[in-house]
PDB file of C-alpha atoms in Angstrom:
ATOM      1  CA  MET A   1     -27.819  41.412 134.083  1.00 89.00           C
ATOM      2  CA  ARG A   2     -30.173  44.114 135.612  1.00 97.00           C
ATOM      3  CA  TYR A   3     -31.159  43.582 139.248  1.00 98.00           C
ATOM      4  CA  LYS A   4     -33.342  44.984 141.786  1.00 98.00           C
ATOM      5  CA  ILE A   5     -33.399  44.776 145.592  1.00 98.00           C
ATOM      6  CA  VAL A   6     -36.703  44.906 147.379  1.00 98.00           C
ATOM      7  CA  VAL A   7     -37.039  45.129 151.177  1.00 98.00           C
ATOM      8  CA  ASP A   8     -39.853  45.657 153.620  1.00 98.00           C
ATOM      9  CA  SER A   9     -40.036  48.752 155.862  1.00 98.00           C
ATOM     10  CA  CYS A  10     -38.339  46.830 158.668  1.00 97.00           C
ATOM     11  CA  CYS A  11     -35.096  47.607 157.021  1.00 98.00           C
ATOM     12  CA  ASP A  12     -33.289  50.527 158.599  1.00 98.00           C
ATOM     13  CA  LEU A  13     -31.794  52.671 155.848  1.00 97.00           C
ATOM     14  CA  THR A  14     -28.332  54.261 155.887  1.00 97.00           C
ATOM     15  CA  ALA A  15     -27.940  57.534 154.157  1.00 94.00           C
ATOM     16  CA  GLU A  16     -26.292  56.010 151.148  1.00 96.00           C
ATOM     17  CA  MET A  17     -29.128  53.457 150.679  1.00 97.00           C
ATOM     18  CA  LYS A  18     -31.681  56.314 150.292  1.00 94.00           C
ATOM     19  CA  ASP A  19     -29.910  57.128 146.983  1.00 95.00           C
ATOM     20  CA  TRP A  20     -29.804  53.592 145.527  1.00 97.00           C
ATOM     21  CA  THR A  21     -31.540  53.020 142.283  1.00 96.00           C
ATOM     22  CA  ASP A  22     -33.244  49.760 141.385  1.00 97.00           C
ATOM     23  CA  PHE A  23     -34.210  49.566 145.011  1.00 98.00           C
ATOM     24  CA  GLU A  24     -37.764  49.504 146.488  1.00 98.00           C
ATOM     25  CA  ILE A  25     -39.294  49.497 150.005  1.00 98.00           C
ATOM     26  CA  VAL A  26     -42.566  47.879 150.558  1.00 98.00           C
ATOM     27  CA  PRO A  27     -44.047  49.642 153.615  1.00 98.00           C
ATOM     28  CA  LEU A  28     -46.082  48.073 156.461  1.00 98.00           C
ATOM     29  CA  LEU A  29     -49.115  49.881 157.794  1.00 98.00           C
ATOM     30  CA  LEU A  30     -48.658  51.290 161.338  1.00 98.00           C
ATOM     31  CA  GLU A  31     -51.802  51.943 163.569  1.00 97.00           C
ATOM     32  CA  ILE A  32     -52.404  53.741 166.752  1.00 96.00           C
ATOM     33  CA  GLY A  33     -56.128  53.633 167.580  1.00 94.00           C
ATOM     34  CA  ASP A  34     -57.913  55.353 164.661  1.00 95.00           C
ATOM     35  CA  TYR A  35     -54.667  56.802 163.371  1.00 97.00           C
ATOM     36  CA  SER A  36     -52.778  54.976 160.563  1.00 97.00           C
ATOM     37  CA  ILE A  37     -49.792  55.706 158.348  1.00 97.00           C
ATOM     38  CA  PHE A  38     -47.655  53.698 155.973  1.00 97.00           C
ATOM     39  CA  ASP A  39     -44.003  53.162 157.175  1.00 98.00           C
ATOM     40  CA  ASP A  40     -42.433  55.113 154.305  1.00 96.00           C
ATOM     41  CA  GLU A  41     -40.284  58.155 153.745  1.00 93.00           C
ATOM     42  CA  ASN A  42     -42.764  60.342 155.438  1.00 93.00           C
ATOM     43  CA  PHE A  43     -42.504  58.578 158.714  1.00 97.00           C
ATOM     44  CA  ASP A  44     -41.797  60.883 161.712  1.00 97.00           C
ATOM     45  CA  GLN A  45     -40.312  58.983 164.663  1.00 97.00           C
ATOM     46  CA  ASP A  46     -40.801  61.685 167.179  1.00 97.00           C
ATOM     47  CA  ASP A  47     -44.474  62.323 166.228  1.00 97.00           C
ATOM     48  CA  PHE A  48     -45.212  58.656 166.112  1.00 97.00           C
ATOM     49  CA  ILE A  49     -43.638  57.908 169.554  1.00 97.00           C
ATOM     50  CA  ALA A  50     -45.608  60.843 170.942  1.00 97.00           C
ATOM     51  CA  ARG A  51     -48.807  59.441 169.664  1.00 97.00           C
ATOM     52  CA  MET A  52     -48.027  56.011 171.071  1.00 95.00           C
ATOM     53  CA  LYS A  53     -47.407  57.579 174.509  1.00 94.00           C
ATOM     54  CA  ALA A  54     -50.701  59.320 174.395  1.00 96.00           C
ATOM     55  CA  ASN A  55     -52.331  56.045 173.508  1.00 94.00           C
ATOM     56  CA  GLY A  56     -50.811  54.275 176.493  1.00 90.00           C
ATOM     57  CA  GLY A  57     -47.844  52.889 174.530  1.00 88.00           C
ATOM     58  CA  LEU A  58     -50.053  50.721 172.296  1.00 89.00           C
ATOM     59  CA  ALA A  59     -49.800  50.464 168.555  1.00 94.00           C
ATOM     60  CA  LYS A  60     -49.971  47.726 165.947  1.00 94.00           C
ATOM     61  CA  SER A  61     -48.798  46.912 162.441  1.00 96.00           C
ATOM     62  CA  ALA A  62     -50.118  45.292 159.360  1.00 97.00           C
ATOM     63  CA  CYS A  63     -48.004  43.509 156.765  1.00 97.00           C
ATOM     64  CA  PRO A  64     -48.172  44.513 153.056  1.00 98.00           C
ATOM     65  CA  ALA A  65     -50.487  42.690 150.806  1.00 98.00           C
ATOM     66  CA  PRO A  66     -49.068  40.167 148.345  1.00 98.00           C
ATOM     67  CA  ASP A  67     -50.100  42.442 145.425  1.00 98.00           C
ATOM     68  CA  ALA A  68     -47.845  45.182 146.906  1.00 98.00           C
ATOM     69  CA  PHE A  69     -44.920  42.850 146.625  1.00 98.00           C
ATOM     70  CA  LYS A  70     -45.966  41.645 143.169  1.00 98.00           C
ATOM     71  CA  LYS A  71     -45.920  45.208 141.865  1.00 98.00           C
ATOM     72  CA  ALA A  72     -42.492  45.735 143.371  1.00 98.00           C
ATOM     73  CA  TYR A  73     -41.216  42.833 141.259  1.00 98.00           C
ATOM     74  CA  GLU A  74     -42.348  44.301 137.982  1.00 97.00           C
ATOM     75  CA  GLY A  75     -40.097  46.240 135.622  1.00 96.00           C
ATOM     76  CA  ASP A  76     -37.219  45.531 133.256  1.00 96.00           C
ATOM     77  CA  TYR A  77     -35.081  43.401 135.597  1.00 98.00           C
ATOM     78  CA  ASP A  78     -33.541  39.995 135.179  1.00 98.00           C
ATOM     79  CA  GLU A  79     -33.149  39.356 138.914  1.00 98.00           C
ATOM     80  CA  VAL A  80     -35.076  40.490 141.919  1.00 98.00           C
ATOM     81  CA  TYR A  81     -33.740  39.865 145.513  1.00 99.00           C
ATOM     82  CA  VAL A  82     -36.317  40.373 148.298  1.00 99.00           C
ATOM     83  CA  ILE A  83     -35.516  40.612 152.043  1.00 98.00           C
ATOM     84  CA  THR A  84     -38.198  40.604 154.791  1.00 98.00           C
ATOM     85  CA  ILE A  85     -38.519  40.610 158.577  1.00 98.00           C
ATOM     86  CA  THR A  86     -38.300  37.141 160.295  1.00 97.00           C
ATOM     87  CA  ASP A  87     -41.392  35.080 159.578  1.00 97.00           C
ATOM     88  CA  LYS A  88     -41.597  34.401 163.349  1.00 93.00           C
ATOM     89  CA  LEU A  89     -42.623  37.980 164.034  1.00 91.00           C
ATOM     90  CA  SER A  90     -44.707  38.995 160.933  1.00 94.00           C
ATOM     91  CA  GLY A  91     -46.631  37.636 157.954  1.00 96.00           C
ATOM     92  CA  THR A  92     -44.556  39.737 155.592  1.00 98.00           C
ATOM     93  CA  TYR A  93     -42.338  36.885 154.473  1.00 98.00           C
ATOM     94  CA  ASN A  94     -45.315  34.877 153.474  1.00 98.00           C
ATOM     95  CA  SER A  95     -46.885  37.905 151.709  1.00 98.00           C
ATOM     96  CA  ALA A  96     -43.553  38.338 149.757  1.00 98.00           C
ATOM     97  CA  LEU A  97     -43.754  34.725 148.667  1.00 98.00           C
ATOM     98  CA  GLN A  98     -47.339  35.074 147.660  1.00 98.00           C
ATOM     99  CA  GLY A  99     -46.454  38.145 145.638  1.00 98.00           C
ATOM    100  CA  LYS A 100     -43.828  36.040 143.814  1.00 98.00           C
ATOM    101  CA  ALA A 101     -46.416  33.462 142.932  1.00 98.00           C
ATOM    102  CA  LEU A 102     -48.819  36.087 141.737  1.00 98.00           C
ATOM    103  CA  TYR A 103     -46.155  37.612 139.639  1.00 98.00           C
ATOM    104  CA  GLU A 104     -45.194  34.287 138.008  1.00 97.00           C
ATOM    105  CA  GLU A 105     -48.862  33.524 137.292  1.00 96.00           C
ATOM    106  CA  GLU A 106     -49.221  36.835 135.451  1.00 96.00           C
ATOM    107  CA  HIS A 107     -45.874  37.048 133.633  1.00 95.00           C
ATOM    108  CA  ASN A 108     -44.452  34.582 131.324  1.00 88.00           C
ATOM    109  CA  ASP A 109     -40.846  35.789 131.500  1.00 94.00           C
ATOM    110  CA  SER A 110     -37.440  34.507 132.711  1.00 95.00           C
ATOM    111  CA  LYS A 111     -37.058  36.809 135.677  1.00 97.00           C
ATOM    112  CA  LYS A 112     -35.506  35.141 138.630  1.00 98.00           C
ATOM    113  CA  ILE A 113     -36.949  36.165 142.082  1.00 98.00           C
ATOM    114  CA  HIS A 114     -35.825  35.047 145.487  1.00 98.00           C
ATOM    115  CA  VAL A 115     -37.277  35.952 148.815  1.00 98.00           C
ATOM    116  CA  PHE A 116     -34.893  35.876 151.784  1.00 98.00           C
ATOM    117  CA  ASN A 117     -36.235  35.405 155.279  1.00 98.00           C
ATOM    118  CA  SER A 118     -33.811  37.712 157.241  1.00 98.00           C
ATOM    119  CA  LEU A 119     -34.610  35.744 160.398  1.00 98.00           C
ATOM    120  CA  ALA A 120     -34.361  39.099 162.133  1.00 97.00           C
ATOM    121  CA  THR A 121     -35.207  42.792 161.806  1.00 97.00           C
ATOM    122  CA  ALA A 122     -33.783  46.329 161.523  1.00 98.00           C
ATOM    123  CA  GLY A 123     -30.135  46.774 160.719  1.00 98.00           C
ATOM    124  CA  LEU A 124     -29.679  43.041 159.966  1.00 98.00           C
ATOM    125  CA  GLU A 125     -31.861  43.527 156.856  1.00 98.00           C
ATOM    126  CA  THR A 126     -29.659  46.512 156.109  1.00 98.00           C
ATOM    127  CA  ILE A 127     -26.463  44.459 156.204  1.00 98.00           C
ATOM    128  CA  VAL A 128     -28.019  41.698 154.012  1.00 98.00           C
ATOM    129  CA  ALA A 129     -29.197  44.244 151.407  1.00 98.00           C
ATOM    130  CA  GLN A 130     -25.759  45.778 151.191  1.00 98.00           C
ATOM    131  CA  GLU A 131     -24.138  42.428 150.813  1.00 98.00           C
ATOM    132  CA  ILE A 132     -26.510  41.426 148.097  1.00 98.00           C
ATOM    133  CA  LYS A 133     -25.762  44.639 146.214  1.00 98.00           C
ATOM    134  CA  LYS A 134     -22.041  44.042 146.552  1.00 98.00           C
ATOM    135  CA  LEU A 135     -22.350  40.559 145.106  1.00 98.00           C
ATOM    136  CA  CYS A 136     -24.467  41.820 142.264  1.00 98.00           C
ATOM    137  CA  ASP A 137     -22.141  44.560 141.433  1.00 98.00           C
ATOM    138  CA  ASP A 138     -19.271  42.100 141.445  1.00 98.00           C
ATOM    139  CA  GLY A 139     -21.017  40.118 138.816  1.00 97.00           C
ATOM    140  CA  LYS A 140     -21.913  36.958 140.755  1.00 98.00           C
ATOM    141  CA  ASP A 141     -24.642  34.813 139.247  1.00 97.00           C
ATOM    142  CA  PHE A 142     -28.158  34.391 140.760  1.00 98.00           C
ATOM    143  CA  ASP A 143     -27.833  30.957 142.160  1.00 98.00           C
ATOM    144  CA  GLU A 144     -24.464  31.775 143.720  1.00 98.00           C
ATOM    145  CA  ILE A 145     -25.797  34.871 145.409  1.00 98.00           C
ATOM    146  CA  VAL A 146     -28.852  32.998 146.719  1.00 98.00           C
ATOM    147  CA  ALA A 147     -26.728  30.201 148.324  1.00 98.00           C
ATOM    148  CA  TYR A 148     -24.197  32.641 149.730  1.00 98.00           C
ATOM    149  CA  ILE A 149     -26.800  34.937 151.342  1.00 98.00           C
ATOM    150  CA  GLU A 150     -28.871  32.123 152.798  1.00 98.00           C
ATOM    151  CA  ASP A 151     -25.688  30.899 154.561  1.00 98.00           C
ATOM    152  CA  TYR A 152     -24.676  34.437 155.379  1.00 98.00           C
ATOM    153  CA  ILE A 153     -27.854  35.246 157.245  1.00 98.00           C
ATOM    154  CA  VAL A 154     -27.558  32.208 159.483  1.00 98.00           C
ATOM    155  CA  ASN A 155     -23.797  32.012 160.027  1.00 98.00           C
ATOM    156  CA  HIS A 156     -22.378  35.394 159.591  1.00 98.00           C
ATOM    157  CA  THR A 157     -24.785  37.952 161.137  1.00 98.00           C
ATOM    158  CA  ALA A 158     -26.314  38.505 164.582  1.00 98.00           C
ATOM    159  CA  LEU A 159     -28.743  40.860 166.276  1.00 98.00           C
ATOM    160  CA  TYR A 160     -29.186  41.891 169.938  1.00 98.00           C
ATOM    161  CA  PHE A 161     -31.655  44.360 171.440  1.00 97.00           C
ATOM    162  CA  CYS A 162     -32.407  46.093 174.740  1.00 96.00           C
ATOM    163  CA  LEU A 163     -35.621  47.982 175.259  1.00 90.00           C
ATOM    164  CA  GLU A 164     -36.938  50.444 177.671  1.00 86.00           C
ATOM    165  CA  SER A 165     -40.295  48.837 177.456  1.00 77.00           C
ATOM    166  CA  LEU A 166     -41.519  45.459 176.133  1.00 70.00           C
ATOM    167  CA  ASP A 167     -45.170  46.526 176.184  1.00 69.00           C
ATOM    168  CA  ALA A 168     -45.595  46.928 172.409  1.00 68.00           C
ATOM    169  CA  LEU A 169     -44.047  43.473 171.796  1.00 68.00           C
ATOM    170  CA  LYS A 170     -46.135  41.986 174.530  1.00 66.00           C
ATOM    171  CA  SER A 171     -49.432  43.532 173.544  1.00 67.00           C
ATOM    172  CA  ASN A 172     -48.911  42.392 169.894  1.00 61.00           C
ATOM    173  CA  GLY A 173     -48.186  38.826 170.893  1.00 62.00           C
ATOM    174  CA  ARG A 174     -44.498  39.016 169.784  1.00 61.00           C
ATOM    175  CA  LEU A 175     -43.055  37.544 172.950  1.00 56.00           C
ATOM    176  CA  PHE A 176     -44.357  34.008 172.635  1.00 49.00           C
ATOM    177  CA  ALA A 177     -40.876  32.565 172.219  1.00 50.00           C
ATOM    178  CA  LEU A 178     -39.737  33.747 175.665  1.00 54.00           C
ATOM    179  CA  ALA A 179     -40.234  31.683 178.732  1.00 49.00           C
ATOM    180  CA  ALA A 180     -43.135  32.503 181.016  1.00 43.00           C
ATOM    181  CA  LYS A 181     -40.777  33.464 183.824  1.00 50.00           C
ATOM    182  CA  VAL A 182     -39.434  36.317 181.589  1.00 55.00           C
ATOM    183  CA  LEU A 183     -42.878  37.777 181.274  1.00 50.00           C
ATOM    184  CA  GLU A 184     -43.130  37.935 184.982  1.00 50.00           C
ATOM    185  CA  LYS A 185     -40.093  40.219 184.969  1.00 54.00           C
ATOM    186  CA  ILE A 186     -41.426  42.499 182.288  1.00 58.00           C
ATOM    187  CA  ARG A 187     -40.221  45.638 184.114  1.00 68.00           C
ATOM    188  CA  VAL A 188     -36.745  44.336 184.346  1.00 81.00           C
ATOM    189  CA  LYS A 189     -34.571  45.622 181.466  1.00 91.00           C
ATOM    190  CA  LEU A 190     -33.925  42.598 179.335  1.00 89.00           C
ATOM    191  CA  VAL A 191     -31.157  41.872 176.824  1.00 94.00           C
ATOM    192  CA  CYS A 192     -32.421  39.686 173.984  1.00 93.00           C
ATOM    193  CA  LYS A 193     -31.070  38.244 170.698  1.00 96.00           C
ATOM    194  CA  ARG A 194     -32.423  36.735 167.580  1.00 96.00           C
ATOM    195  CA  THR A 195     -32.083  33.022 167.449  1.00 96.00           C
ATOM    196  CA  LEU A 196     -30.945  31.081 164.285  1.00 96.00           C
ATOM    197  CA  GLU A 197     -34.575  30.301 163.718  1.00 96.00           C
ATOM    198  CA  GLY A 198     -35.714  33.916 163.845  1.00 96.00           C
ATOM    199  CA  ASN A 199     -37.225  33.854 167.307  1.00 92.00           C
ATOM    200  CA  ILE A 200     -36.360  35.982 170.327  1.00 90.00           C
ATOM    201  CA  ALA A 201     -34.208  34.549 173.194  1.00 90.00           C
ATOM    202  CA  LEU A 202     -33.242  36.078 176.511  1.00 90.00           C
ATOM    203  CA  THR A 203     -29.430  36.559 177.067  1.00 93.00           C
ATOM    204  CA  GLY A 204     -29.352  38.804 180.154  1.00 92.00           C
ATOM    205  CA  GLN A 205     -31.123  41.378 182.303  1.00 90.00           C
ATOM    206  CA  ASP A 206     -30.462  44.205 184.638  1.00 93.00           C
ATOM    207  CA  LEU A 207     -32.345  46.699 186.831  1.00 90.00           C
ATOM    208  CA  THR A 208     -31.495  49.718 184.828  1.00 93.00           C
ATOM    209  CA  ILE A 209     -31.441  50.410 181.122  1.00 95.00           C
ATOM    210  CA  ASN A 210     -27.841  51.689 181.046  1.00 96.00           C
ATOM    211  CA  ARG A 211     -26.482  48.732 182.972  1.00 97.00           C
ATOM    212  CA  ALA A 212     -28.457  46.432 180.559  1.00 97.00           C
ATOM    213  CA  LEU A 213     -27.029  48.187 177.507  1.00 98.00           C
ATOM    214  CA  ILE A 214     -23.504  47.776 178.835  1.00 98.00           C
ATOM    215  CA  LYS A 215     -24.162  44.139 179.514  1.00 97.00           C
ATOM    216  CA  MET A 216     -25.339  43.842 175.920  1.00 98.00           C
ATOM    217  CA  ALA A 217     -22.242  45.686 174.585  1.00 98.00           C
ATOM    218  CA  ASN A 218     -19.973  43.238 176.559  1.00 98.00           C
ATOM    219  CA  THR A 219     -21.933  40.221 175.301  1.00 98.00           C
ATOM    220  CA  ILE A 220     -21.501  41.297 171.727  1.00 98.00           C
ATOM    221  CA  VAL A 221     -17.716  41.908 172.354  1.00 98.00           C
ATOM    222  CA  GLN A 222     -17.352  38.355 173.732  1.00 98.00           C
ATOM    223  CA  GLU A 223     -19.211  36.928 170.665  1.00 97.00           C
ATOM    224  CA  VAL A 224     -16.760  38.549 168.196  1.00 98.00           C
ATOM    225  CA  SER A 225     -13.571  38.875 170.180  1.00 97.00           C
ATOM    226  CA  ASP A 226     -11.817  36.235 168.016  1.00 96.00           C
ATOM    227  CA  LYS A 227     -13.152  37.479 164.623  1.00 97.00           C
ATOM    228  CA  GLU A 228     -11.465  39.488 162.020  1.00 97.00           C
ATOM    229  CA  LEU A 229     -13.897  42.474 161.757  1.00 98.00           C
ATOM    230  CA  SER A 230     -11.990  44.967 159.570  1.00 97.00           C
ATOM    231  CA  ASP A 231     -14.472  44.519 156.694  1.00 97.00           C
ATOM    232  CA  LYS A 232     -17.550  43.937 158.905  1.00 98.00           C
ATOM    233  CA  LYS A 233     -20.414  46.123 159.904  1.00 98.00           C
ATOM    234  CA  LEU A 234     -22.128  47.208 163.136  1.00 98.00           C
ATOM    235  CA  TYR A 235     -25.379  49.142 163.032  1.00 98.00           C
ATOM    236  CA  VAL A 236     -27.074  50.596 166.077  1.00 98.00           C
ATOM    237  CA  SER A 237     -30.762  51.387 165.449  1.00 98.00           C
ATOM    238  CA  TYR A 238     -32.352  53.565 168.009  1.00 98.00           C
ATOM    239  CA  VAL A 239     -35.774  55.148 168.903  1.00 98.00           C
ATOM    240  CA  CYS A 240     -35.581  58.712 170.217  1.00 97.00           C
ATOM    241  CA  CYS A 241     -32.317  57.953 172.214  1.00 97.00           C
ATOM    242  CA  GLU A 242     -29.338  58.740 170.151  1.00 98.00           C
ATOM    243  CA  GLU A 243     -27.062  59.159 173.214  1.00 98.00           C
ATOM    244  CA  ARG A 244     -27.876  55.540 174.230  1.00 98.00           C
ATOM    245  CA  ALA A 245     -26.917  54.372 170.731  1.00 98.00           C
ATOM    246  CA  LYS A 246     -23.547  56.281 170.973  1.00 98.00           C
ATOM    247  CA  LEU A 247     -23.016  54.705 174.453  1.00 98.00           C
ATOM    248  CA  VAL A 248     -23.445  51.153 173.042  1.00 98.00           C
ATOM    249  CA  ALA A 249     -21.401  51.927 169.875  1.00 98.00           C
ATOM    250  CA  ASN A 250     -18.600  53.339 171.969  1.00 98.00           C
ATOM    251  CA  LYS A 251     -18.542  50.519 174.495  1.00 98.00           C
ATOM    252  CA  ILE A 252     -18.200  48.021 171.717  1.00 98.00           C
ATOM    253  CA  SER A 253     -15.618  50.041 169.727  1.00 98.00           C
ATOM    254  CA  GLU A 254     -13.408  50.335 172.829  1.00 98.00           C
ATOM    255  CA  LYS A 255     -12.656  46.589 172.673  1.00 98.00           C
ATOM    256  CA  VAL A 256     -13.334  45.448 169.008  1.00 98.00           C
ATOM    257  CA  LYS A 257     -12.849  47.256 165.776  1.00 97.00           C
ATOM    258  CA  PHE A 258     -15.534  46.757 163.148  1.00 98.00           C
ATOM    259  CA  GLY A 259     -14.744  48.174 159.740  1.00 98.00           C
ATOM    260  CA  ARG A 260     -17.924  50.259 159.749  1.00 98.00           C
ATOM    261  CA  VAL A 261     -19.938  51.459 162.803  1.00 98.00           C
ATOM    262  CA  GLU A 262     -23.020  53.523 162.169  1.00 98.00           C
ATOM    263  CA  LEU A 263     -26.024  54.805 164.155  1.00 98.00           C
ATOM    264  CA  ILE A 264     -29.416  54.741 162.383  1.00 98.00           C
ATOM    265  CA  LYS A 265     -32.638  56.165 163.349  1.00 97.00           C
ATOM    266  CA  ALA A 266     -35.128  53.105 163.434  1.00 98.00           C
ATOM    267  CA  SER A 267     -37.729  52.753 160.787  1.00 98.00           C
ATOM    268  CA  GLY A 268     -41.376  53.074 161.785  1.00 97.00           C
ATOM    269  CA  LEU A 269     -41.957  49.280 162.344  1.00 96.00           C
ATOM    270  CA  ASN A 270     -38.885  49.096 164.505  1.00 97.00           C
ATOM    271  CA  SER A 271     -39.868  52.258 166.294  1.00 97.00           C
ATOM    272  CA  LEU A 272     -43.283  50.707 167.053  1.00 96.00           C
ATOM    273  CA  TYR A 273     -41.822  47.497 168.566  1.00 92.00           C
ATOM    274  CA  ALA A 274     -38.696  48.849 170.137  1.00 94.00           C
ATOM    275  CA  SER A 275     -40.633  51.732 171.521  1.00 94.00           C
ATOM    276  CA  ASP A 276     -39.221  54.851 173.027  1.00 95.00           C
ATOM    277  CA  GLY A 277     -35.665  54.359 174.266  1.00 96.00           C
ATOM    278  CA  GLY A 278     -35.140  51.067 172.391  1.00 96.00           C
ATOM    279  CA  ILE A 279     -31.811  50.109 170.957  1.00 98.00           C
ATOM    280  CA  ILE A 280     -31.254  47.368 168.339  1.00 98.00           C
ATOM    281  CA  VAL A 281     -27.694  46.212 167.448  1.00 98.00           C
ATOM    282  CA  SER A 282     -27.001  44.366 164.190  1.00 98.00           C
ATOM    283  CA  TYR A 283     -23.661  43.126 163.047  1.00 98.00           C
ATOM    284  CA  SER A 284     -21.852  40.947 160.586  1.00 98.00           C
ATOM    285  CA  PHE A 285     -18.791  38.815 161.596  1.00 98.00           C
TER     286      PHE A 285
END
């Protein structure tokens, strides 16, 4: 069976994923004032963040049209697996579903397509894409893969983040799930996580970014301290702050041993919302 994996551009790519075949990224559109670019291989994080700063830290994004997903599903494939950012933060998941409906209206074939709501962002999409590829390469059947991954997303992955600034999230209405009292402390450095419903929840806070990052690292260690992690992954996505990413990865690795730990420069969409200095930690367990 020939398969294809499709992701939106919220998926932070490892070096090896850039060489995958039968793999496609459907990019979101990023906008800063009158300036706009697609979040694709031409994205320049440093240039984009500089433009955001010049625009008062403000930027916005637009999800891909259903037709963009429909086109990504085309080709000589038996199975197509699609992964998107959580539907609580973007319309991309619904767009991917609409693209599936459009494809099925236009093509009378036996191709199987499933759209996964990652319930998260960034490296968690990365982990899910890699898990799907492993299962496909191992010869698992479509229904088995779908059932396994739906459970895997909810019960075997997690994501935490700590940002220098929440302005981009706030200005784009992405903090609706946080309590009002949190918004009053917007200049405090917050540690947040994705909920099992794909929303954002507060788990901690501190006065400085480094102390908040260490608090986040310690929280993750506590979450996985009783887990067997030798075959699990930890990805630290960063926005113009590789040293901070190293700090977090090292603090976690001092106490628990993931099979794979990797730092990844955040995609355009994640750079927009995490903003300059932001750190996103995704892991499997």
